[in-house]
Short mmCIF file of C-alpha atoms in Angstrom, two decimals:
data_model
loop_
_atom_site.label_atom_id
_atom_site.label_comp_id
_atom_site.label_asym_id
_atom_site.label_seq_id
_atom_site.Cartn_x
_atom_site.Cartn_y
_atom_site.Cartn_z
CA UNK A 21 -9.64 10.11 4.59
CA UNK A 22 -9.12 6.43 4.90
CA UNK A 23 -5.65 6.46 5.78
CA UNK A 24 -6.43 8.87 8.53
CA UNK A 25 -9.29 5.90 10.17
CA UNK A 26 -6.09 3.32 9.46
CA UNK A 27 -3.63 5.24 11.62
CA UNK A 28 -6.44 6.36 14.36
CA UNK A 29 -7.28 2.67 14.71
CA UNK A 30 -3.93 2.05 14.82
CA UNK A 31 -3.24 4.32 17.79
CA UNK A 32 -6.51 3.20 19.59
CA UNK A 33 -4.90 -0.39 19.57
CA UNK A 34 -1.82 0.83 20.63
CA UNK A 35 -3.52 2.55 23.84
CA UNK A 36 -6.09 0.26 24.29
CA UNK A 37 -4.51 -3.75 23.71
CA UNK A 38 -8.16 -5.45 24.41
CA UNK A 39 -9.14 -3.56 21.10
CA UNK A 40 -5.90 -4.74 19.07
CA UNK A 41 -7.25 -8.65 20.35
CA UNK A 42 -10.81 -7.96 18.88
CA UNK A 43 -9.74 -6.57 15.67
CA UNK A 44 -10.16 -9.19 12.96
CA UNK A 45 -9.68 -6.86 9.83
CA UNK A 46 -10.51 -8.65 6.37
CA UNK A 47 -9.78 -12.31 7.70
CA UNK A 48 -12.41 -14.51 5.79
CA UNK A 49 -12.59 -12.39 2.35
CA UNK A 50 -10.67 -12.45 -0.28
CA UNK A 51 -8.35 -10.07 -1.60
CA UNK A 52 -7.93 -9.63 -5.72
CA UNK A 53 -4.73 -7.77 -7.15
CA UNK A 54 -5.46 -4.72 -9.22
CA UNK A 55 -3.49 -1.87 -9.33
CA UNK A 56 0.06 -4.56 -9.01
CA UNK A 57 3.33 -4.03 -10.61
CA UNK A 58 3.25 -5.64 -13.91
CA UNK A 59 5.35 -9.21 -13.68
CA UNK A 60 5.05 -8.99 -9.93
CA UNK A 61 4.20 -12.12 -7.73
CA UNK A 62 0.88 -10.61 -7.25
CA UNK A 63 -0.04 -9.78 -10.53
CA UNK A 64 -3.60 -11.46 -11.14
CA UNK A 65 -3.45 -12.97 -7.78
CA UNK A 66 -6.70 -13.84 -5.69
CA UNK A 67 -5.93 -14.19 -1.89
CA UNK A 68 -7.91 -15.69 1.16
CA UNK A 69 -7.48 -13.88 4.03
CA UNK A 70 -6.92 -16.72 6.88
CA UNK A 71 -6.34 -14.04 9.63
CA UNK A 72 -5.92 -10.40 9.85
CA UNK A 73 -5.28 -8.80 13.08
CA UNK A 74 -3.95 -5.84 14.32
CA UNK A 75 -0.47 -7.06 14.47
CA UNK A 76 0.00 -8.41 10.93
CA UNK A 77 -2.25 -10.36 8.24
CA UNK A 78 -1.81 -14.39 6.66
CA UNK A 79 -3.07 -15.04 3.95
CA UNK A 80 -2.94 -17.91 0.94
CA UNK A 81 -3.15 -17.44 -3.04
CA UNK A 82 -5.27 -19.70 -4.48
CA UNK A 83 -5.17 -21.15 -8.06
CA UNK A 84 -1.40 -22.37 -8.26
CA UNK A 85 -1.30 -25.82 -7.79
CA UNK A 86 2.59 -27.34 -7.57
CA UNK A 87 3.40 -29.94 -9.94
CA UNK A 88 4.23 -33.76 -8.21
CA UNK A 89 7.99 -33.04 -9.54
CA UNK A 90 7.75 -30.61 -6.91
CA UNK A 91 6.27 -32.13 -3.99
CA UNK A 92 8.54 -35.08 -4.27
CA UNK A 93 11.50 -32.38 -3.86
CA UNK A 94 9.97 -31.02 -0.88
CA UNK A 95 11.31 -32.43 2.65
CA UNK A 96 8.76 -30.96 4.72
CA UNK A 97 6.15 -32.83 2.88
CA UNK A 98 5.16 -35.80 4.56
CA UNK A 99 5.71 -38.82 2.51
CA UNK A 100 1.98 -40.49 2.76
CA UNK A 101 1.31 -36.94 1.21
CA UNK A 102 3.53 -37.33 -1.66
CA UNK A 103 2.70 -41.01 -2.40
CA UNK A 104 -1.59 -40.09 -1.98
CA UNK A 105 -0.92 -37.58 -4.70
CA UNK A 106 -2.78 -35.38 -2.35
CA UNK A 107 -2.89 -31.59 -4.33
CA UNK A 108 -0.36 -28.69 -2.62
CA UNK A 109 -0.78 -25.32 -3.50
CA UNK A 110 1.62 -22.62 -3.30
CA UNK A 111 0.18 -20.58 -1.02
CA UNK A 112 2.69 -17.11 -1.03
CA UNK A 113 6.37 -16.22 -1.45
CA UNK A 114 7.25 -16.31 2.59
CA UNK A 115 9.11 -19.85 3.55
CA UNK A 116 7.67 -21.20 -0.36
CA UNK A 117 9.16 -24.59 -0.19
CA UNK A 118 9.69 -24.88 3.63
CA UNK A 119 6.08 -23.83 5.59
CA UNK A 120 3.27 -26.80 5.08
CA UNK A 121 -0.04 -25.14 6.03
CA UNK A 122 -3.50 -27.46 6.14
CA UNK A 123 -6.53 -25.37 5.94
CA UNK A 124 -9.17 -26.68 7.37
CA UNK A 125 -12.87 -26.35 7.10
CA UNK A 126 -14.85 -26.00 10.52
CA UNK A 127 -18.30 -25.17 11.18
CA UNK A 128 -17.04 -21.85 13.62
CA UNK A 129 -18.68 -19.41 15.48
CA UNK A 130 -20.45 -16.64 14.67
CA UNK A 131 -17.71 -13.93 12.67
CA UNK A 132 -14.72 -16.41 12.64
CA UNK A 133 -13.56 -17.91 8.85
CA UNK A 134 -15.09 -21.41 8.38
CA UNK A 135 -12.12 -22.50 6.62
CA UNK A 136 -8.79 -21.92 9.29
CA UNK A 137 -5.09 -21.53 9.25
CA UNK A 138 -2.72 -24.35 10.97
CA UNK A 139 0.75 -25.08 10.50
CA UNK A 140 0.72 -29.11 9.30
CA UNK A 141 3.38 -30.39 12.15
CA UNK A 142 1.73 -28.72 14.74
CA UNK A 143 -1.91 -29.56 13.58
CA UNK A 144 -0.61 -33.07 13.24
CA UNK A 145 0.65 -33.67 16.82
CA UNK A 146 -2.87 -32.22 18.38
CA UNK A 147 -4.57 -33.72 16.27
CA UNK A 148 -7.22 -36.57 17.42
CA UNK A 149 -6.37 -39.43 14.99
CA UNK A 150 -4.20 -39.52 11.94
CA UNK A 151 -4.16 -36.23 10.03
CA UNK A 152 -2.32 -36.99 7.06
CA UNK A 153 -4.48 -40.35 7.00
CA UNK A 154 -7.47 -38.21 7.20
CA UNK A 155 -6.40 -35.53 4.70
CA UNK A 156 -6.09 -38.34 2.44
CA UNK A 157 -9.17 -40.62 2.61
CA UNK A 158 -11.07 -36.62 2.56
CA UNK A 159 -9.81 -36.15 -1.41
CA UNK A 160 -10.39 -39.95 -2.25
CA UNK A 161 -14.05 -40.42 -0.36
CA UNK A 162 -15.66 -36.43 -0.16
CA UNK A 163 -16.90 -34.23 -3.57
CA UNK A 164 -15.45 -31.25 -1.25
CA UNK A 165 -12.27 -32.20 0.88
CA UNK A 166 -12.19 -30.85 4.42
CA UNK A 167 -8.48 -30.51 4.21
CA UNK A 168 -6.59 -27.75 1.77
CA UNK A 169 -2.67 -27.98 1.66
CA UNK A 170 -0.55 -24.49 0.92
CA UNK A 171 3.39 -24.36 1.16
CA UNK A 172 4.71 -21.01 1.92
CA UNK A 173 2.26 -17.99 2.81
CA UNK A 174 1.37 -14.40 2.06
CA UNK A 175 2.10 -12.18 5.16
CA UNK A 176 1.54 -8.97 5.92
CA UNK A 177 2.89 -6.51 8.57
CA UNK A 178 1.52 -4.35 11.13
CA UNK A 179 -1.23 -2.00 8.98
CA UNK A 180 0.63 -3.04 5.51
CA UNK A 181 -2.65 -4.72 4.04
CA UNK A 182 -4.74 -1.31 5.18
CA UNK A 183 -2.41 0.48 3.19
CA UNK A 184 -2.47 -2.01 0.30
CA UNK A 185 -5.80 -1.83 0.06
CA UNK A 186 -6.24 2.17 0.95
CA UNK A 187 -3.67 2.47 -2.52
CA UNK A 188 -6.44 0.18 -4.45
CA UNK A 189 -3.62 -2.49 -4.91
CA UNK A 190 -6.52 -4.64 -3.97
CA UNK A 191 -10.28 -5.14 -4.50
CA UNK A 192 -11.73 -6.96 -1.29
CA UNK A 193 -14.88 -8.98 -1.88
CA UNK A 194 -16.39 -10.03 1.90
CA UNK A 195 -17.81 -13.43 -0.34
CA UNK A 196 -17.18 -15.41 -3.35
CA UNK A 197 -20.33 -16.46 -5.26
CA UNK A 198 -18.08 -20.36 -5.76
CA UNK A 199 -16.61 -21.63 -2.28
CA UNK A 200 -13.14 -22.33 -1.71
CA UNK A 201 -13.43 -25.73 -3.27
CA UNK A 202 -14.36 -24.69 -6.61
CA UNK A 203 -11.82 -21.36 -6.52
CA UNK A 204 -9.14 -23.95 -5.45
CA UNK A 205 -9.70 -26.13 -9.21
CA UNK A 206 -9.86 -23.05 -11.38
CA UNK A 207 -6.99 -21.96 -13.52
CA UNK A 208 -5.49 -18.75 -11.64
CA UNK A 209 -6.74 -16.57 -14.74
CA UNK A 210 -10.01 -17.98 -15.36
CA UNK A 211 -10.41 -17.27 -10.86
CA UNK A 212 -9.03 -13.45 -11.09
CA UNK A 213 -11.57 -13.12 -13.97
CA UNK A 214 -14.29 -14.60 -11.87
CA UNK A 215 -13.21 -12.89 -8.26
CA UNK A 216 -12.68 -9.46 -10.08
CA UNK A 217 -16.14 -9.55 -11.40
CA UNK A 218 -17.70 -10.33 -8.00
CA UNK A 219 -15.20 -7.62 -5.96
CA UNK A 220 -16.25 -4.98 -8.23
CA UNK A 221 -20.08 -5.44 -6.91
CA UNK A 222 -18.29 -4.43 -3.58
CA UNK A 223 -15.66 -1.71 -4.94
CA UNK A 224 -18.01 0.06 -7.33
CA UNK A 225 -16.34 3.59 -5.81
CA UNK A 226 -13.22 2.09 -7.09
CA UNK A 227 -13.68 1.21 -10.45
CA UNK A 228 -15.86 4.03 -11.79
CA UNK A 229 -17.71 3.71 -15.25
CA UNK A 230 -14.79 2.37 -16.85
CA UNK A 231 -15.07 -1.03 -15.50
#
């Protein structure tokens, strides 16, 4: 039955474009691997949804922080980055060691993510003042930094994350009891543990009495 609403909203975007431009699918939540291929990328993975629309999905796994050894190796890095010791996070397996993404926390409108997707270059020219200055001073000066660093994403194609989800390769939870800061510094087992337990408030359908 659910597949059926996927490909009739699917069609009703196609007809109708305005309604592809106001669909905003899962962005905001948080997506948490279950039924994934054992020793696949996503196995255990917890994902934050930075924007789902019609067209496609982004998104960035959270709890795998790259080691300095790798950041130094990195060319798209920016070198105040490297030298501030400023934490990078692999954020998916598209463009892993050449796409710099800053997420970054804004107080948004009503339905839109407070925490949003930019690619660091582009961020960085529009940007009024000195971003990488700014990202910096936020992890030495603030208990929760305004500024989250990912290289390489998680994408999605047209309707490929309904489907995902549809199959119950993922558990969606709409919130996290811990914010983004705190998932960010946990261990990525220790967070699926913690996210899993929260999703299945949400997915109770799902999981039956076995869980």
């Amino acid at each position: 039955m659910r597949g059926y609403i996927y490909f009739a909203l699917a069609a009703l975007c196609m007809i109708f474009p305005g309604v592809a431009n106001r669909y905003d699918g899962r962005t905001g939540e948080y997506l948490v691997a279950f039924h994934m291929e054992p020793g696949g990328y996503f196995e255990n993975a917890v994902v934050y949804v930075a924007d789902h629309k019609f067209m496609g999905a982004l998104g960035f796994r959270l709890g795998l922080r790259l080691s300095d050894e790798t950041i130094k190796s990195v060319d798209v890095i920016p070198a105040a980055l490297k030298e501030g010791h400023v934490p990078i996070y692999e954020g998916g397996p598209v463009e892993n060691r050449q796409a710099l993404t800053v997420l970054v926390h804004k107080i948004s409108g009503e339905g839109e993510p407070s925490w949003q997707a930019h690619d660091y270059a582009t961020y960085a020219q529009s940007y009024r003042g000195d971003l990488t200055a700014d990202v910096i001073a936020s992890y030495k000066d603030d208990d929760y930094p305004k500024f989250w660093l990912f290289l390489g994403f998680s994408k999605w194609v047209t309707a490929q994350l309904e489907l995902e989800i549809m199959r119950d390769t993922w558990l969606v939870a709409e919130t996290l009891d811990m914010g983004l800061n705190s998932m960010l510094n946990q261990g990525e087992d220790t967070l699926w543990h913690k996210a899993f337990e929260q999703s299945s408030k949400d997915s109770k359908k799902k999981l039956g009495k076995i869980y």
